[in-house]
CSV table of C-alpha atoms and ligand atoms in Angstrom, one decimal:
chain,number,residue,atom,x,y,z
A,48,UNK,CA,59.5,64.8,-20.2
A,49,UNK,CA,58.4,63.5,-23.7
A,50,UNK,CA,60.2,60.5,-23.4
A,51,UNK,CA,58.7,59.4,-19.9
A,52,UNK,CA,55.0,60.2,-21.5
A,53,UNK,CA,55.7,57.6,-24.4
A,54,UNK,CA,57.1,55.5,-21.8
A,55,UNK,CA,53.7,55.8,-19.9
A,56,UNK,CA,52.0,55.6,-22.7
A,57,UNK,CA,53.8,52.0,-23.9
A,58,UNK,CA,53.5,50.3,-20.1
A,59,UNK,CA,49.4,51.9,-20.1
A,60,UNK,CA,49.2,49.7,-23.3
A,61,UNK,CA,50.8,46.8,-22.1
A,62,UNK,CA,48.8,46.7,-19.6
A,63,UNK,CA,45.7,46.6,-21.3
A,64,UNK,CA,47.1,44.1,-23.8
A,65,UNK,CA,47.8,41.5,-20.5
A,66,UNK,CA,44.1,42.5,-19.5
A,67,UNK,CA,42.2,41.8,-22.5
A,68,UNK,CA,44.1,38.6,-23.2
A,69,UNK,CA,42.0,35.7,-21.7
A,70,UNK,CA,43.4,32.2,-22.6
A,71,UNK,CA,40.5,30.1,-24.8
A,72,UNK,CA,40.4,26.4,-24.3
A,73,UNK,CA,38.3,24.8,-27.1
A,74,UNK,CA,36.6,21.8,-25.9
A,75,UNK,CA,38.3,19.4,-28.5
A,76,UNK,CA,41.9,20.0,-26.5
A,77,UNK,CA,39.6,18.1,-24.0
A,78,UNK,CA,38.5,14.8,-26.1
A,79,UNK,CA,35.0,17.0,-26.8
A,80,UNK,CA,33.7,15.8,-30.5
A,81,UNK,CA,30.6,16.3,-32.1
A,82,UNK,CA,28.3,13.4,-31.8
A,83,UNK,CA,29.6,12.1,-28.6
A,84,UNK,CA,29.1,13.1,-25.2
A,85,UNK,CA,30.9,16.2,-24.1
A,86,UNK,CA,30.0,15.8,-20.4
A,87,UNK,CA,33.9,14.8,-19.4
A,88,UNK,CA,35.2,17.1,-21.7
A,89,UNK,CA,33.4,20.2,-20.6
A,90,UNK,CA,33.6,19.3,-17.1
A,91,UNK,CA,37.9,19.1,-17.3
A,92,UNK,CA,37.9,22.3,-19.2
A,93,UNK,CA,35.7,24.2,-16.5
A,94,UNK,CA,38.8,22.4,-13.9
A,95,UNK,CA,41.4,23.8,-15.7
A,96,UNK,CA,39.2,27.3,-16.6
A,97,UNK,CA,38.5,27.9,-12.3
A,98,UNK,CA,42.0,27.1,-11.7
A,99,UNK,CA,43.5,29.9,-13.8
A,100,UNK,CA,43.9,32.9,-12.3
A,101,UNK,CA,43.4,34.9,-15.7
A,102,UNK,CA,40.3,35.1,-17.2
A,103,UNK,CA,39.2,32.2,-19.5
A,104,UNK,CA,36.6,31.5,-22.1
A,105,UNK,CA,36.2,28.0,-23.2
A,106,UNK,CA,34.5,27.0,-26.4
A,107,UNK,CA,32.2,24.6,-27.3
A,108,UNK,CA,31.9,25.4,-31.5
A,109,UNK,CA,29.5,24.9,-34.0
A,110,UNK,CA,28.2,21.2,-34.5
A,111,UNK,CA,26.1,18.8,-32.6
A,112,UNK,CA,26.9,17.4,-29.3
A,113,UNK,CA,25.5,14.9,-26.9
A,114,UNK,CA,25.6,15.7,-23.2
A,115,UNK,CA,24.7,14.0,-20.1
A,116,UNK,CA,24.9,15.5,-16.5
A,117,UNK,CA,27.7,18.3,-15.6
A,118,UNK,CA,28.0,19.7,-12.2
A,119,UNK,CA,30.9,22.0,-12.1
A,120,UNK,CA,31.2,24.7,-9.1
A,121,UNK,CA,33.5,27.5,-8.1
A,122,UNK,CA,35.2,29.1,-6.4
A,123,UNK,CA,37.5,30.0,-9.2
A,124,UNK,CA,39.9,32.2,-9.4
A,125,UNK,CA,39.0,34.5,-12.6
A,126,UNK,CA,36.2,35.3,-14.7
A,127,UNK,CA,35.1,32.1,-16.8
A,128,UNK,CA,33.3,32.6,-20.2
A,129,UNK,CA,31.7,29.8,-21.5
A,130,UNK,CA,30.8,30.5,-25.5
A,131,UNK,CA,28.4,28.0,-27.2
A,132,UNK,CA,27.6,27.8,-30.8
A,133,UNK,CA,27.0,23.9,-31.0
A,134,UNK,CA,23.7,22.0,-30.1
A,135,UNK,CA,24.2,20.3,-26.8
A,136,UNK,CA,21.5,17.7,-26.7
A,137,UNK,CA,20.4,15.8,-23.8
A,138,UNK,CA,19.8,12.2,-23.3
A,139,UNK,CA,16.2,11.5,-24.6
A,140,UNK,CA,15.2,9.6,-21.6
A,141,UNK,CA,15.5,11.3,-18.1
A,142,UNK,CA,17.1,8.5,-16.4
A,143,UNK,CA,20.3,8.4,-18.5
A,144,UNK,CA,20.7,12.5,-18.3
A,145,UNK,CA,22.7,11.4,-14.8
A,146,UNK,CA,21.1,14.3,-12.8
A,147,UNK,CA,18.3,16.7,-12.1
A,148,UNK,CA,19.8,19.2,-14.7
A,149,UNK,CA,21.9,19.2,-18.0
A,150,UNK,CA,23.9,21.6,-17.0
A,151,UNK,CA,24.4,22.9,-14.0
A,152,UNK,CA,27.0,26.2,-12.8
A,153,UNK,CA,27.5,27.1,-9.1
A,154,UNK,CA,29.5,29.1,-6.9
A,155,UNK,CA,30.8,31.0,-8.9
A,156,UNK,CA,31.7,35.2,-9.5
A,157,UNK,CA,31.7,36.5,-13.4
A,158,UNK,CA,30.5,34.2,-15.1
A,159,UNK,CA,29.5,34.9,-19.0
A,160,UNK,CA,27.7,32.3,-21.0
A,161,UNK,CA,27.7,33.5,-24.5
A,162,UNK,CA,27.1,32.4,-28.3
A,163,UNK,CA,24.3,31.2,-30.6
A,164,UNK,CA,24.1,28.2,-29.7
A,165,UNK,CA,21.6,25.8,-28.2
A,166,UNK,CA,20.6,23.7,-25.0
A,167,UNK,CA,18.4,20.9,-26.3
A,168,UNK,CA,16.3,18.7,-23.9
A,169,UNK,CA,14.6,16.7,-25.9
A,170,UNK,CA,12.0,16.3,-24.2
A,171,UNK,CA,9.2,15.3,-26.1
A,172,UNK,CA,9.3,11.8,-24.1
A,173,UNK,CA,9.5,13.1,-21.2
A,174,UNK,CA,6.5,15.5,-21.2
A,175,UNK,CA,4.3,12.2,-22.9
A,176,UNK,CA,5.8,10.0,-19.9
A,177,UNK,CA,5.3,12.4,-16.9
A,178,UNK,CA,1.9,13.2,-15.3
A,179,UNK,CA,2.5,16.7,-14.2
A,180,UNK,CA,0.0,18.3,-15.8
A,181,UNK,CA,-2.3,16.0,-13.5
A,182,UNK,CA,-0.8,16.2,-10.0
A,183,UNK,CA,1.2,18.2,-8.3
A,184,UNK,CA,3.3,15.9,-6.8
A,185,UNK,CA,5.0,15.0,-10.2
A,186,UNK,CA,8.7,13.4,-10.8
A,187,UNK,CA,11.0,16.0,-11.5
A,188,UNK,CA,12.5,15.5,-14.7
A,189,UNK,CA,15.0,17.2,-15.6
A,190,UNK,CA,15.9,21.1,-16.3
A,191,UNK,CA,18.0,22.1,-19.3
A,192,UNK,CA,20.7,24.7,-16.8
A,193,UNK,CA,20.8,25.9,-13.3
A,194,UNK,CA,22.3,28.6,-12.0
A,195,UNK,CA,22.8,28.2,-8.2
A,196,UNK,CA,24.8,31.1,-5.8
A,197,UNK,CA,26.3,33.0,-8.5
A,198,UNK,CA,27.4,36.2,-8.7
A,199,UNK,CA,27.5,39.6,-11.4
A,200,UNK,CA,26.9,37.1,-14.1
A,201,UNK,CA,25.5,37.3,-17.7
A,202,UNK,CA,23.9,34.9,-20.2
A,203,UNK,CA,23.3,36.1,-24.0
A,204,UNK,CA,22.3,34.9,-27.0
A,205,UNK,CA,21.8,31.2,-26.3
A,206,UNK,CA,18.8,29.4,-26.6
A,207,UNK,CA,17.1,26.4,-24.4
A,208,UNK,CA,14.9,24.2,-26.4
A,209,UNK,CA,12.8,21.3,-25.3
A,210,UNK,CA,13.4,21.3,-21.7
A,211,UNK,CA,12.2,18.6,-19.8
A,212,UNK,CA,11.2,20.3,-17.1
A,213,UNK,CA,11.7,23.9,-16.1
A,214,UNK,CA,14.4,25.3,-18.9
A,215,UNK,CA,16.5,27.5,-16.4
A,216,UNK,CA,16.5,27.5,-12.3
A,217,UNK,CA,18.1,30.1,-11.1
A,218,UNK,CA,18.9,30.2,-7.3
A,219,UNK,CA,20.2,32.2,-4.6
A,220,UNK,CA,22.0,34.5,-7.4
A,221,UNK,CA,22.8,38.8,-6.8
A,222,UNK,CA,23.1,40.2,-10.3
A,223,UNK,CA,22.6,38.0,-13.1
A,224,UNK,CA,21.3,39.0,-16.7
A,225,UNK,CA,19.8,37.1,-19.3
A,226,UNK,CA,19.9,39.5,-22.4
A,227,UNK,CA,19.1,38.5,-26.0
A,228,UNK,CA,18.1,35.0,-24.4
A,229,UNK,CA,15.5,32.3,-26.1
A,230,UNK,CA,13.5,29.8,-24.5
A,231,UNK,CA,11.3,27.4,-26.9
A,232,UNK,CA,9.0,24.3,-26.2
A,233,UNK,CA,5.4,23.5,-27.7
A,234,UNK,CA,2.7,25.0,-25.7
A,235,UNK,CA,1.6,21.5,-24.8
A,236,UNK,CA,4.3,20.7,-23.2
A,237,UNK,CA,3.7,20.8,-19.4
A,238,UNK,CA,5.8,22.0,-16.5
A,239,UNK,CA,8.5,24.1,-18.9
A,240,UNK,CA,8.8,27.3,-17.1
A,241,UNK,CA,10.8,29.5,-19.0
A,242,UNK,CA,13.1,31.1,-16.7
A,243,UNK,CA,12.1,29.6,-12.4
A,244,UNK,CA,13.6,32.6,-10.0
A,245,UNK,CA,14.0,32.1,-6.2
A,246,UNK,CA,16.1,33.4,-3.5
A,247,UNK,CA,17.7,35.7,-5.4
A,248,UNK,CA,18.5,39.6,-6.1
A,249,UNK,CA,18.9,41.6,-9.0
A,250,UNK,CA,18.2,39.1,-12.1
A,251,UNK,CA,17.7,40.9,-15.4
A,252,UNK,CA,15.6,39.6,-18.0
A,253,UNK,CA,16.3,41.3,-20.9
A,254,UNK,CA,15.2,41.4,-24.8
A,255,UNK,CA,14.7,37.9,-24.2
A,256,UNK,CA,12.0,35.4,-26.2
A,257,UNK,CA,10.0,32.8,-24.1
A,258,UNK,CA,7.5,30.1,-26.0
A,259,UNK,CA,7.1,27.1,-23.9
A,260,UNK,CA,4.5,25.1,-21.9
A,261,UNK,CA,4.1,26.3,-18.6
A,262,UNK,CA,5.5,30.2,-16.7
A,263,UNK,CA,7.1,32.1,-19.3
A,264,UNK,CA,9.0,33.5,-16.2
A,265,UNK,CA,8.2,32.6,-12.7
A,266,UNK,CA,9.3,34.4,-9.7
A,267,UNK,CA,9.2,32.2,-6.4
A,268,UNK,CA,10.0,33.1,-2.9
A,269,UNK,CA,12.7,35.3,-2.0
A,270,UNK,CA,13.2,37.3,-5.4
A,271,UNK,CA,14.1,40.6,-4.9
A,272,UNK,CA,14.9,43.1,-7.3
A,273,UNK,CA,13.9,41.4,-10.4
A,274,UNK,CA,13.3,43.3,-13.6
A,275,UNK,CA,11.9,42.1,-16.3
A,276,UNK,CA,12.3,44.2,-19.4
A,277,UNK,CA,11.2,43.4,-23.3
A,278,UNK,CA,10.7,40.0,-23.1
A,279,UNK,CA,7.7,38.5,-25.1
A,280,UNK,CA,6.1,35.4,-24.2
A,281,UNK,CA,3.7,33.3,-25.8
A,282,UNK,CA,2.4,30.2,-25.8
A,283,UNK,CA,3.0,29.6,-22.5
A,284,UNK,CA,0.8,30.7,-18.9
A,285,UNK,CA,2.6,34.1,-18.7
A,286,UNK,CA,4.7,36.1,-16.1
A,287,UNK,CA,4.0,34.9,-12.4
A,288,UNK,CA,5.1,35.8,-9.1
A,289,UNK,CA,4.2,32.8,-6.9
A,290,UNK,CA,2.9,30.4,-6.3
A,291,UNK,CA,3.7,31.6,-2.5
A,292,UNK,CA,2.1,30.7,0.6
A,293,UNK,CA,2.3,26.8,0.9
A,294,UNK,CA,5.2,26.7,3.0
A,295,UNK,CA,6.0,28.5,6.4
A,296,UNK,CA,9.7,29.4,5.7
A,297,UNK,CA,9.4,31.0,2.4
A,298,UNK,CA,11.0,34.4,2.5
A,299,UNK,CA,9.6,37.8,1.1
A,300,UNK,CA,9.2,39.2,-2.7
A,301,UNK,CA,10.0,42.5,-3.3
A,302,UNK,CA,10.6,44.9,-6.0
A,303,UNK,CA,9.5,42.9,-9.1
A,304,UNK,CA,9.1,45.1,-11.9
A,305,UNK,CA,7.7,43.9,-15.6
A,306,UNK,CA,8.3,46.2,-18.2
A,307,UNK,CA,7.8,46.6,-22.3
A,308,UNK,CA,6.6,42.9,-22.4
A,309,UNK,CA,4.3,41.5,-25.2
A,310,UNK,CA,2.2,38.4,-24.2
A,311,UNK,CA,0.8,36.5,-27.1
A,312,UNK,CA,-1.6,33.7,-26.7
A,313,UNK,CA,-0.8,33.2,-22.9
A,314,UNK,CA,-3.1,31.9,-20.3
A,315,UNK,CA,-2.5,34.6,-18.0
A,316,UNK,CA,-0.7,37.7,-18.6
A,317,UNK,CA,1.3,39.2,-15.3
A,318,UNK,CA,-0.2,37.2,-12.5
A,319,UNK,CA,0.4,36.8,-8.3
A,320,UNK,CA,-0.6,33.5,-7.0
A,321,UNK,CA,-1.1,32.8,-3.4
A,322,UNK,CA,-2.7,29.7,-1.6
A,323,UNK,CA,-5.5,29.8,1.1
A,324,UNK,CA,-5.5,28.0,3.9
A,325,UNK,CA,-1.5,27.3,3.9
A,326,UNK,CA,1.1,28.3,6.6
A,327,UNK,CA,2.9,31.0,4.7
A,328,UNK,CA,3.0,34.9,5.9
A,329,UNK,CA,5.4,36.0,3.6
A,330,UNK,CA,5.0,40.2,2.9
A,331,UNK,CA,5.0,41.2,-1.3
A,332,UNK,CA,5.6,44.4,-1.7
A,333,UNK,CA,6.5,47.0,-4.6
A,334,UNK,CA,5.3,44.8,-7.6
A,335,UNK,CA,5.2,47.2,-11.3
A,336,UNK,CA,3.5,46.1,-14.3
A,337,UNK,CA,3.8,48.6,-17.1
A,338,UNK,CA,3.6,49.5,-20.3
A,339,UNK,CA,2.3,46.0,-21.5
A,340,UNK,CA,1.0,44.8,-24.6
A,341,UNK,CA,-1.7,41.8,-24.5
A,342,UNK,CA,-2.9,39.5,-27.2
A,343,UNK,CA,-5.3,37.5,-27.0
A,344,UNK,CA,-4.0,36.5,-23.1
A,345,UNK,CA,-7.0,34.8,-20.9
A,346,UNK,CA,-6.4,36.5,-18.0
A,347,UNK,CA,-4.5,39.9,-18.9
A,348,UNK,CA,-4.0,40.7,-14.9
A,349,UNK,CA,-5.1,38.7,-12.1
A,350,UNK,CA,-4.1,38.6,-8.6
A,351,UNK,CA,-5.5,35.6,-7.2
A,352,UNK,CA,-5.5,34.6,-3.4
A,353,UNK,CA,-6.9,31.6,-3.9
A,354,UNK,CA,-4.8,30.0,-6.3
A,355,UNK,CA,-5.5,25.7,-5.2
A,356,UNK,CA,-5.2,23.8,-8.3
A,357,UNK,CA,-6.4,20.0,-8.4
A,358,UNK,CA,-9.0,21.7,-5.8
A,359,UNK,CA,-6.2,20.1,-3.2
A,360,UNK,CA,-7.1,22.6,-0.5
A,361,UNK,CA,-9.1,23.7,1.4
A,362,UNK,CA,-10.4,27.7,0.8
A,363,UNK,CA,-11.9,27.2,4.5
A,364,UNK,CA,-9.3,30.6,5.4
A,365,UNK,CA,-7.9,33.2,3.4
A,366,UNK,CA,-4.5,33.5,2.3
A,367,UNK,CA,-2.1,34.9,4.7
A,368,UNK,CA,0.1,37.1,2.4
A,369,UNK,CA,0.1,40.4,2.5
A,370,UNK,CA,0.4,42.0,-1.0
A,371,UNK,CA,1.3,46.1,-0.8
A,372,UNK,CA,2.5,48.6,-3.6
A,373,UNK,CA,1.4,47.6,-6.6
A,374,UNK,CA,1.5,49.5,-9.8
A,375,UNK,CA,-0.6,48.7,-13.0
A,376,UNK,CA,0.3,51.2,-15.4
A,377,UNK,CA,0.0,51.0,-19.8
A,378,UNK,CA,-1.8,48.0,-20.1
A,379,UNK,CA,-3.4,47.5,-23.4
A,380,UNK,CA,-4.2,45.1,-26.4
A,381,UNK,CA,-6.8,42.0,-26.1
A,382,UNK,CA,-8.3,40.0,-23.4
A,383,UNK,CA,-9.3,36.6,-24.3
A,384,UNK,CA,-12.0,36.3,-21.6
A,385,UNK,CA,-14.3,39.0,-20.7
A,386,UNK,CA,-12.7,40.1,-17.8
A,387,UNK,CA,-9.7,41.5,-18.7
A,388,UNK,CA,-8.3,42.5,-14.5
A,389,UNK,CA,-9.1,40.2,-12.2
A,390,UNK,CA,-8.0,41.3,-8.3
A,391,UNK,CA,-9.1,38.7,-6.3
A,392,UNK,CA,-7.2,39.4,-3.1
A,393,UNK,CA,-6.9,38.1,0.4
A,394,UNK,CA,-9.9,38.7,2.5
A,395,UNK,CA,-7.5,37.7,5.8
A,396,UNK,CA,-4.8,40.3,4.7
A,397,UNK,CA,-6.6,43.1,1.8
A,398,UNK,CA,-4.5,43.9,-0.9
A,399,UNK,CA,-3.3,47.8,0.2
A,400,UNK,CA,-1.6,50.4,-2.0
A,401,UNK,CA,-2.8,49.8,-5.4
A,402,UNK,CA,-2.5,51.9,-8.0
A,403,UNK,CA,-4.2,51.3,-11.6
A,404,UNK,CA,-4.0,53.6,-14.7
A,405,UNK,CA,-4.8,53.7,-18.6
A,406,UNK,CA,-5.6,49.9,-18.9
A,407,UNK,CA,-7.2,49.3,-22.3
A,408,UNK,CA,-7.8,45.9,-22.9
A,409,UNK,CA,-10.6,44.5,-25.2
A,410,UNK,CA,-12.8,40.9,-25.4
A,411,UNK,CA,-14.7,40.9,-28.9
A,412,UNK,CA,-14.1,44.3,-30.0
A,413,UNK,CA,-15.9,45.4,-26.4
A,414,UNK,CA,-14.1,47.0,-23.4
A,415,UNK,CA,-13.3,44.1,-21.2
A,416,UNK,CA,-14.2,44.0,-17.4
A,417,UNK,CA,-12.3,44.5,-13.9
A,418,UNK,CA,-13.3,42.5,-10.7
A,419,UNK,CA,-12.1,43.6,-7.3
A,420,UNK,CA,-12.4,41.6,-4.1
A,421,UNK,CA,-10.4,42.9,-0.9
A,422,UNK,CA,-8.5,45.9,-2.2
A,423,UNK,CA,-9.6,49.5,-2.9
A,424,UNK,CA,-7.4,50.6,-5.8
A,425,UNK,CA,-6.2,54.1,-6.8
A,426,UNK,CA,-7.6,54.9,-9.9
A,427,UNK,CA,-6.1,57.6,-12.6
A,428,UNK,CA,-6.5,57.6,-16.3
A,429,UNK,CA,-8.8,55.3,-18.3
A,430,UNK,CA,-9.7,52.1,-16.5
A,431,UNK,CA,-12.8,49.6,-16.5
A,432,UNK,CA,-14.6,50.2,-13.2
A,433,UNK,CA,-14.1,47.3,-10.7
A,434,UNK,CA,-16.7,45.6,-9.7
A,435,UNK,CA,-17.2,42.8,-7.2
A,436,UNK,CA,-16.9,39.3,-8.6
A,437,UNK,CA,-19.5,37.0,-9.6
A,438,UNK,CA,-18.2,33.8,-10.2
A,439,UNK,CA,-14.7,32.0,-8.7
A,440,UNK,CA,-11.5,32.0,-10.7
A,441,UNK,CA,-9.6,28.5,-11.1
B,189,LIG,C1,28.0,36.1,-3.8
B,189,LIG,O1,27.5,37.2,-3.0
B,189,LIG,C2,27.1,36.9,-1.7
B,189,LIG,C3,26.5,38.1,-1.1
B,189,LIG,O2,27.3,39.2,-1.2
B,189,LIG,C4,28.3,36.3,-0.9
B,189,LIG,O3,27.9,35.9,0.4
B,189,LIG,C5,28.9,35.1,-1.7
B,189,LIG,O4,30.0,34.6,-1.1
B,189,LIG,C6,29.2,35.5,-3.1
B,189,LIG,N1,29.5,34.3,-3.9
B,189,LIG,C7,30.6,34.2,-4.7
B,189,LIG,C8,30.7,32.9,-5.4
B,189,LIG,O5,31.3,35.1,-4.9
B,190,LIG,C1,26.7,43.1,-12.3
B,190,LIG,O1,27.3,42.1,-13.2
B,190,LIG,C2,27.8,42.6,-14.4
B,190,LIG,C3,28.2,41.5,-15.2
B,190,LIG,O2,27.1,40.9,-15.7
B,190,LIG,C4,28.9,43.6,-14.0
B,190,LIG,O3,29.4,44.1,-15.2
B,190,LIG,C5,28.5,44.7,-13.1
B,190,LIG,O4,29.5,45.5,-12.7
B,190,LIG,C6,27.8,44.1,-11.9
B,190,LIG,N1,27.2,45.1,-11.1
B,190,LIG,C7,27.6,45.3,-9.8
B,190,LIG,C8,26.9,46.4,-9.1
B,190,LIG,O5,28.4,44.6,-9.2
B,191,LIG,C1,13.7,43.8,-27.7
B,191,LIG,O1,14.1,42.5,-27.8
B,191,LIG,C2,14.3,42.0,-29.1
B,191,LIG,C3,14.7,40.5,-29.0
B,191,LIG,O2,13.6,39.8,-28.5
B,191,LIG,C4,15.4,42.8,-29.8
B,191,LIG,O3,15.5,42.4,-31.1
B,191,LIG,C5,15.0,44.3,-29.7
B,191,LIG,O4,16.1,45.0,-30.3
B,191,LIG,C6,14.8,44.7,-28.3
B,191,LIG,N1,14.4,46.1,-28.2
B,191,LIG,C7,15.0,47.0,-27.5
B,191,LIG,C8,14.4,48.4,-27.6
B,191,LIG,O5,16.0,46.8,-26.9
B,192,LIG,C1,-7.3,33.2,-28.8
B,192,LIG,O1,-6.8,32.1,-28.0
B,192,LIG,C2,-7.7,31.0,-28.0
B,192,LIG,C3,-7.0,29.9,-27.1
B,192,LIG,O2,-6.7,30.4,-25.9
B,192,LIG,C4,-7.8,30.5,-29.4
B,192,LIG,O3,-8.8,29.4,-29.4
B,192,LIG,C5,-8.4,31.6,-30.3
B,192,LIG,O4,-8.4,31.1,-31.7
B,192,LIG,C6,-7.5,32.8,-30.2
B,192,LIG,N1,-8.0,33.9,-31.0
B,192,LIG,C7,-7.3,34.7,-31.8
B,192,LIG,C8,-8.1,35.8,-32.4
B,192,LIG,O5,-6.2,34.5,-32.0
């Protein structure tokens, strides 16, 4: 009897030892050097990491890199860890990067991308070279990583620095976390979205940093289940969901919930955007904002169905989406305009189920406002009354 429970005991531990063991390829095994670029080498390693069918973690250490276009994909047959404490920098012109993004992952289940190290887009040429902040119909210039159809997936510590374009796309992902993340650019630097969502469900944002030039995290169509948890932003235009509307196949947003965030500085705080006059029809529904600290942000809250910038549309008919089941809970700190909510919602489709409680914002030391348009909100607690708007948001 004793003996067989030691034997148990030996084959449990054995066991555990073969699981824990994952094989680490550095990158150097690969030809990967500092100065030079790593594309080739991080590319075979990811090969030789998908085709293992125990878990792997390659390493990219300490130092500076160079690094144009990789494109690697799964299936694979374990979990894949990729740990970065170099600098991985980016061609400084977009046309030698080789691709629409640095880095970019797909297809793939179990993914960890881990470290302290950094994504650098140097893109301080691009953003003087590109004309986005003019038009919207401007060249796409490169992202720093995508994420595309991945699965139960985590990225920590890391941080993106001079994007390009948008820092991170993620796309048509179920469960992925960013946690202790970073995200940095000047605030003049246009078209840097922190993190882009879209088509995806369940993606974490966690304890996460976002200064940049543009969304500090934007939320297109088809994000579901997205929460958004301790994450501070500033400079940059805040936490969006939208733009939606412009396009007739877009797909619904649902259950977005931003929580324990601090927005410094920002243009907007947690906005919706929807265009007027565009095919869309899209429902959003079950959106929480709560317990959120503002300072100095320009536009603390604002729903706005009438989001055309450029005046490139026509507001001739409302927006068609229908925005339900929202919750605006804990909202306090200071407005950098007067009106410190701003509903401006669809006079097609009314804004329905509401709910507003204990917002205390402040413009100058004085309460700041709320303007309602097309929605009848539930109000509990302390909240500046709504009244109807007297001049159009841009
Ligand atoms: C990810 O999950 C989706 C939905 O369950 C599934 O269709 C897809 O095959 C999965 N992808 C991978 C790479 O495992
Ligand atoms: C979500 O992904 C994480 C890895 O980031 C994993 O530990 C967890 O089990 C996944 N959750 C589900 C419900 O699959
Ligand atoms: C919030 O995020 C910061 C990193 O930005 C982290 O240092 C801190 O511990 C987090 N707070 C909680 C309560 O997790
Ligand atoms: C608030 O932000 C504006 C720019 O949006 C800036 O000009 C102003 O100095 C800021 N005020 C404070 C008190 O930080």
């Amino acid at each position: 009897m004793k003996f067989s429970m030691i034997i148990l005991l030996l084959s449990f531990s054995t066991i555990n030892f073969i699981l824990v063991q994952s094989v680490t390829l550095e990158i150097s095994k690969f030809g990967g050097k500092p100065n030079q670029d790593i594309a080739k080498a991080l590319t075979s390693a990811w090969a030789e990491a998908c085709a293992s069918t125990s878990a792997v973690k390659i390493v990219i250490p300490s130092g500076t890199y160079q690094m144009t276009h990789v494109d690697v994909k799964g299936p694979c047959k374990a979990p894949i860890e990729i740990q970065v404490d170099g600098t991985i920098k980016a061609p400084v012109k977009p046309e030698d990067v080789g691709g629409d993004q640095l880095l970019r992952i797909g297809y793939v289940n179990s993914l960890t991308i881990s470290g302290n190290g950094v994504f650098d887009g140097q893109g301080s040429y691009a953003w003087k070279h590109n004309d986005c902040s003019k038009q919207v119909k401007c060249k796409l210039l490169g992202m720093n990583l995508g994420f595309n159809f991945i699965n139960n997936s985590i990225v920590r510590g890391i941080t993106t620095k001079d994007s390009k374009h948008f820092h991170v796309n993620v796309l048509g992902c179920n469960n992925f976390t960013f946690d202790g993340f970073k995200v940095t650019a000047p605030g003049d630097s246009a078209n840097t979205d922190g993190i882009h969502i879209g088509r995806s469900t369940g993606v974490n944002v966690l304890n996460t940093q976002i200064a940049t030039g543009d969304d500090c995290v934007s939320l297109g169509d088809g994000s579901r289940q997205v929460l958004v948890q301790n994450v501070t932003c500033g400079p940059g235009h805040g936490i969006s969901i939208g733009s939606l509307g412009k396009y007739k196949e877009e797909e619904p947003v649902e259950g977005i919930t931003v929580k324990g965030c601090t927005l410094k500085g920002t243009t907007n705080g947690v906005r919706i955007k929807t265009w007027p006059n565009q095919p869309g029809t899209i429902t959003v529904t079950d959106m929480k904002f709560e317990d959120i600290t503002m300072d100095n942000v320009s536009n603390p809250v604002i729903i706005d169905q009438e989001y055309c910038p450029w005046n490139q549309c026509s507001k001739q008919n409302p927006s068609k989406i229908k925005i339900s089941k929202v919750i605006i809970k804990n909202i306090k700190g200071t407005s950098g305009t007067k009106e410190g909510l701003v509903l401006a919602c669809s006079s097609g489709v009314p804004c329905e189920g509401v709910e507003i409680s204990n917002v205390d914002l402040t413009f100058n030391g004085a309460p700041a406002t709320a303007t309602c348009s097309n929605v009848k909100p539930k109000i509990t607690g302390k909240v500046p009354e709504c009244t109807a708007p007297t001049t159009k948001k841009e």
